[in-house]
Short mmCIF file of C-alpha atoms in Angstrom, two decimals:
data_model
loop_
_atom_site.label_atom_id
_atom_site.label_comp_id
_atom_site.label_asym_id
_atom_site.label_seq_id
_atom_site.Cartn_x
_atom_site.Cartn_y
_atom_site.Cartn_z
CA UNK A 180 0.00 0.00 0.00
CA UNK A 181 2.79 2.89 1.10
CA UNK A 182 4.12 1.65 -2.40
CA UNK A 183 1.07 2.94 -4.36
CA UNK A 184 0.84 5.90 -2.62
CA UNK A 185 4.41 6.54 -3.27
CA UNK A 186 3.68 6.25 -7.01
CA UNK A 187 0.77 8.41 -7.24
CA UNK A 188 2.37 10.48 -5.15
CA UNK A 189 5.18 10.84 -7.39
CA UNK A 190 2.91 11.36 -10.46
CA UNK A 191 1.14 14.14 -8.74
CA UNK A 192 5.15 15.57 -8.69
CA UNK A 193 5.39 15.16 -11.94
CA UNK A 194 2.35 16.90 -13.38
CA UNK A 195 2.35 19.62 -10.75
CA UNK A 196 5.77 20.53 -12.39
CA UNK A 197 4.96 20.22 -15.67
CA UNK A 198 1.57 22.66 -15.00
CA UNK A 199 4.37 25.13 -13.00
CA UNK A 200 6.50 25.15 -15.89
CA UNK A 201 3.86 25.81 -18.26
CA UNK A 202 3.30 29.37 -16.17
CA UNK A 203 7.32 29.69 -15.85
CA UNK A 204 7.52 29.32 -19.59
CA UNK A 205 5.20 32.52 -19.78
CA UNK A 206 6.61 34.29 -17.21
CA UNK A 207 9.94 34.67 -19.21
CA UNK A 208 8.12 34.97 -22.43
CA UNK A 209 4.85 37.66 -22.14
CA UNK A 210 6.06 38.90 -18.56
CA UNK A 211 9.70 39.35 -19.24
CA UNK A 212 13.05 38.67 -17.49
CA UNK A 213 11.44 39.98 -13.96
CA UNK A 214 8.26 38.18 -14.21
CA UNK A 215 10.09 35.42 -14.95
CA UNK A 216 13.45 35.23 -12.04
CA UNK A 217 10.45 36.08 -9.25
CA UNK A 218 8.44 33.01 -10.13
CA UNK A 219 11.80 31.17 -9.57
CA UNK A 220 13.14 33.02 -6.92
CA UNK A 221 10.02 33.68 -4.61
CA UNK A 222 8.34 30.43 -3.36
CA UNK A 223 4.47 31.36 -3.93
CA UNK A 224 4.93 34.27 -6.29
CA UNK A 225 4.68 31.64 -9.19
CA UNK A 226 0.62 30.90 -7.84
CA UNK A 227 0.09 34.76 -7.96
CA UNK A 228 1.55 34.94 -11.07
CA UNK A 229 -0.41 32.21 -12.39
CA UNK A 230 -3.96 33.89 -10.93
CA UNK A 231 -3.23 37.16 -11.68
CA UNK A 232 -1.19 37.46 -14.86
CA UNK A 233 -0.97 34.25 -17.02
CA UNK A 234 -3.18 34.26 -19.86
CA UNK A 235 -3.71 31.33 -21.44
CA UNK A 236 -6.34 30.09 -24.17
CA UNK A 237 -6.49 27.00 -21.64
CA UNK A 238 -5.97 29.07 -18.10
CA UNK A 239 -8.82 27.15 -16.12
CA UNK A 240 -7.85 23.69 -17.43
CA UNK A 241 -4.36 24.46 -15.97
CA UNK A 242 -4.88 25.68 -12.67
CA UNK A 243 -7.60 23.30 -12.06
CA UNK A 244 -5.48 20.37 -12.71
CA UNK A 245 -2.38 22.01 -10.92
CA UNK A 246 -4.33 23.04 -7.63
CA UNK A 247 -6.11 19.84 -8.27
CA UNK A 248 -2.53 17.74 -8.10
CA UNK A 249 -1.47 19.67 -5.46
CA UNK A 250 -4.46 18.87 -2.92
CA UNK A 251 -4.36 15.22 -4.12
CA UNK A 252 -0.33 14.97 -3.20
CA UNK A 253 -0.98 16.63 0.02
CA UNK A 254 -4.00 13.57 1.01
CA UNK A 255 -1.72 11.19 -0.32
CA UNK A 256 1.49 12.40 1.75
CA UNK A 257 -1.04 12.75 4.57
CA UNK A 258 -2.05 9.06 4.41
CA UNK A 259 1.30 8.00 4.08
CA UNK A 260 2.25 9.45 7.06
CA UNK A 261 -0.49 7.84 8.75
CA UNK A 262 0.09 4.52 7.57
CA UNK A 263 3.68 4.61 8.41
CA UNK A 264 2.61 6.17 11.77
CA UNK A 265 0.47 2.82 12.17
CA UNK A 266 2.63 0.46 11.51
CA UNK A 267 4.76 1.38 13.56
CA UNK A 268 3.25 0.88 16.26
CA UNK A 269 2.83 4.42 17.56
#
């Protein structure tokens, strides 16, 4: 079981980065270089940047899934923890 949850946990990684560098990649292009080195450089300016300023012909479908991925690795980390918290004996 902590096997499975390691694996969708690590696809919900995966796609959550992919969907981040989707609004990176526009940063640097429609933004410009300072749009772009504060998404990298300040943690949660990327998820201001992405409500606020990206424009996209498929915004909603995009932040759906990546806010979506992000609450789904959060339960899954959470129920790891448990499970590992369980089994040990604790």
């Amino acid at each position: 079981m902590g096997a499975l949850l390691g694996i969708v946990g690590l696809l919900c990684s995966l796609v959550s980065l992919a969907c981040a560098i989707l609004v990176l990649i526009h940063a640097f292009q429609k933004g410009g270089v300072v749009q772009g080195l504060l998404c990298l450089c300040i943690p949660l300016y990327i998820l201001y940047y992405a409500i606020a300023k990206f424009e996209h012909e498929r915004k909603k479908l995009i932040l759906t899934v990546w806010f979506g991925v992000i609450g789904l690795y959060l339960v899954v980390m959470g129920l790891t923890f448990m499970l590992a918290a369980s089994s040990s004996g604790g």
